[in-house]
Coordinates of C-alpha atoms and ligand atoms in Angstrom, one line a residue:
M7 CA 69.5 -2.7 9.1
I8 CA 69.4 -3.6 12.8
K9 CA 66.4 -4.5 14.8
Q10 CA 65.9 -2.6 18.1
Q11 CA 63.7 -3.6 21.0
H12 CA 62.2 -1.6 23.8
N13 CA 61.1 -3.4 26.9
F14 CA 60.9 -2.4 30.5
L15 CA 60.3 -3.9 34.0
F16 CA 57.6 -2.7 36.2
E17 CA 56.4 -3.8 39.6
E18 CA 52.9 -5.1 40.3
Y19 CA 51.4 -5.4 43.7
N20 CA 48.1 -7.1 44.7
S21 CA 47.0 -4.1 46.7
A22 CA 48.1 -0.8 48.3
D23 CA 48.7 -2.8 51.6
E24 CA 51.9 -4.1 50.0
L25 CA 53.4 -0.7 49.3
K26 CA 56.0 1.2 51.3
Q27 CA 54.6 3.8 53.5
D28 CA 55.4 6.9 51.3
D29 CA 54.0 5.2 48.2
A30 CA 50.8 4.2 50.1
F31 CA 50.4 7.7 51.3
L32 CA 50.8 9.2 47.8
L33 CA 48.4 6.8 46.3
N34 CA 45.9 7.6 49.0
E35 CA 46.2 11.3 48.1
A36 CA 45.5 10.5 44.4
R37 CA 42.5 8.3 45.3
S38 CA 41.2 11.1 47.6
A39 CA 41.8 13.7 44.8
T40 CA 39.3 11.9 42.6
Q41 CA 36.5 13.6 44.7
F42 CA 37.6 17.0 43.3
A43 CA 37.2 15.9 39.7
Y44 CA 34.7 17.8 37.6
A45 CA 33.6 15.0 35.3
P46 CA 29.8 15.4 34.7
Y47 CA 30.2 14.1 31.1
S48 CA 32.3 11.0 31.5
N49 CA 31.5 10.3 35.1
F50 CA 35.1 9.0 35.2
Q51 CA 36.8 10.9 38.0
V52 CA 40.6 10.9 37.9
G53 CA 42.9 12.0 40.7
A54 CA 46.7 12.5 40.7
A55 CA 49.2 13.4 43.4
A56 CA 52.8 14.3 43.0
K57 CA 55.6 14.2 45.5
L58 CA 58.2 16.8 44.7
I59 CA 61.8 16.5 45.8
N60 CA 61.3 19.1 48.4
G61 CA 58.7 16.9 50.0
E62 CA 55.7 18.9 49.0
V63 CA 52.6 17.1 47.7
V64 CA 50.5 18.6 44.9
I65 CA 47.2 17.2 43.7
G66 CA 45.2 17.4 40.5
S67 CA 41.9 16.1 39.1
N68 CA 40.3 16.0 35.7
Q69 CA 38.3 19.1 34.8
E70 CA 35.8 18.6 31.9
N71 CA 33.9 21.1 29.8
A72 CA 30.6 21.0 27.8
S73 CA 32.9 21.5 24.8
Y74 CA 34.5 18.1 25.4
P75 CA 38.0 18.7 23.9
V76 CA 38.5 21.6 26.3
G77 CA 38.6 19.2 29.3
I78 CA 41.9 18.7 31.0
C79 CA 43.2 15.4 32.4
A80 CA 44.1 15.1 36.1
E81 CA 47.8 14.6 35.3
R82 CA 48.1 17.9 33.3
V83 CA 46.1 19.8 35.9
L84 CA 48.5 18.4 38.5
L85 CA 51.7 19.2 36.5
S86 CA 50.5 22.8 35.7
S87 CA 49.7 23.4 39.3
A88 CA 53.0 21.9 40.6
S89 CA 55.0 23.9 38.1
S90 CA 53.1 27.1 39.0
Q91 CA 53.5 26.7 42.7
Y92 CA 57.1 25.2 42.7
P93 CA 58.5 26.2 39.3
N94 CA 61.9 24.7 39.5
I95 CA 61.4 21.8 41.9
A96 CA 61.7 18.4 40.3
I97 CA 59.0 15.7 40.7
D98 CA 60.0 12.4 42.3
T99 CA 56.8 10.4 42.0
I100 CA 53.3 10.8 40.6
A101 CA 50.4 8.6 41.8
I102 CA 47.3 8.3 39.5
S103 CA 43.9 6.8 40.4
Y104 CA 40.4 7.0 39.2
N105 CA 36.8 6.4 40.3
N106 CA 34.6 5.1 37.5
M107 CA 31.1 6.2 38.6
K108 CA 29.6 3.9 36.0
G109 CA 31.7 0.8 36.5
T110 CA 34.5 -0.7 38.5
S111 CA 37.7 1.0 39.7
N112 CA 39.8 -2.0 40.7
T113 CA 42.5 -2.3 38.0
P114 CA 45.3 0.2 37.3
A115 CA 44.8 2.7 34.5
S116 CA 47.7 4.4 32.6
P117 CA 48.0 8.0 31.6
C118 CA 46.7 9.0 28.1
G119 CA 49.1 9.8 25.3
I120 CA 49.0 13.6 25.7
C121 CA 49.7 13.2 29.5
R122 CA 52.6 10.9 28.7
Q123 CA 54.1 13.6 26.5
T124 CA 53.5 16.2 29.2
I125 CA 55.0 14.1 31.9
S126 CA 58.0 13.5 29.6
E127 CA 58.6 17.2 29.3
Y128 CA 58.5 17.7 33.1
Q129 CA 60.8 14.7 33.6
E130 CA 63.4 16.4 31.3
R131 CA 63.0 19.7 33.0
G132 CA 63.6 18.0 36.4
K133 CA 66.6 16.0 35.0
R134 CA 65.5 12.9 36.9
A135 CA 63.3 10.0 36.4
I136 CA 59.7 10.4 37.5
R137 CA 58.2 7.3 39.2
L138 CA 54.5 6.4 38.5
I139 CA 52.2 4.7 40.8
L140 CA 49.0 3.5 39.0
S141 CA 45.9 2.1 40.6
G142 CA 42.1 2.4 40.8
M143 CA 40.3 2.9 44.1
E144 CA 41.2 -0.6 45.2
G145 CA 43.0 -3.7 43.9
K146 CA 46.3 -4.0 42.0
V147 CA 49.0 -1.4 41.9
I148 CA 51.6 -0.9 39.2
I149 CA 54.8 1.0 39.8
V150 CA 56.8 2.2 36.8
S151 CA 60.2 3.5 37.9
N152 CA 60.8 5.8 34.9
A153 CA 57.9 7.5 33.1
A154 CA 60.0 7.6 29.9
D155 CA 59.3 3.8 29.6
L156 CA 55.7 4.6 28.8
L157 CA 56.7 6.8 25.8
P158 CA 59.4 5.1 23.8
L159 CA 61.0 7.1 20.9
S160 CA 59.4 10.2 22.3
F161 CA 59.6 13.7 20.7
S162 CA 61.5 16.2 22.8
A163 CA 63.4 19.5 22.6
E164 CA 66.4 17.5 21.6
D165 CA 64.8 16.8 18.3
M166 CA 64.6 20.5 17.5
K167 CA 68.3 21.2 17.9
Ligands
THU220 N1 41.4 11.3 32.0 C1 42.4 11.7 32.8 O1 42.2 12.6 33.7 N2 43.6 11.2 32.7 C2 44.0 10.2 31.8 O2 45.1 9.8 31.8 C3 42.9 9.6 31.0 C4 41.6 10.3 31.0 C5 40.1 11.9 32.0 C6 39.8 12.7 30.8 C7 38.3 12.7 30.9 O3 37.8 13.8 31.7 C8 37.9 11.4 31.5 O4 39.1 11.0 32.2 C9 37.4 10.3 30.6 O5 38.3 10.2 29.5

């Protein structure tokens, strides 16, 4: 038996002011996309924005439903949209933000488990690491340089060979 360990480095910034211009722009797009959320049940508006390797920016927001499990997270709305508009263009970076209408929005939030799995599939399709920029409407920002770090020992097409 051997013991294995998974750990990873990520960057933490005190605010968006410390980001490089491109990253600050993308985070701003994600923050702005929160306004397009349809979240009357949770009042938790999530916005996501992806920069593709061709320079295009695609946005998404969470879309809820009276039948709660039918709702879709902002990240998966974004990825489906990007893949539909630009089917074979890899994603470079995804920024994710949220506006909590019932509380505060000043600490970074991470994608849920289903979204991590979905991001992982698109990362493999694009054959390159997807960077993640995570932040609320203000305050700290986290940058993860490889989305795969958020889903260790993940299941993928490789496992079905
Ligand atoms: N949500 C997202 O859009 N992305 C996540 O990664 C976490 C949760 C949405 C789903 C639901 O509409 C609301 O936030 C509250 O869970």
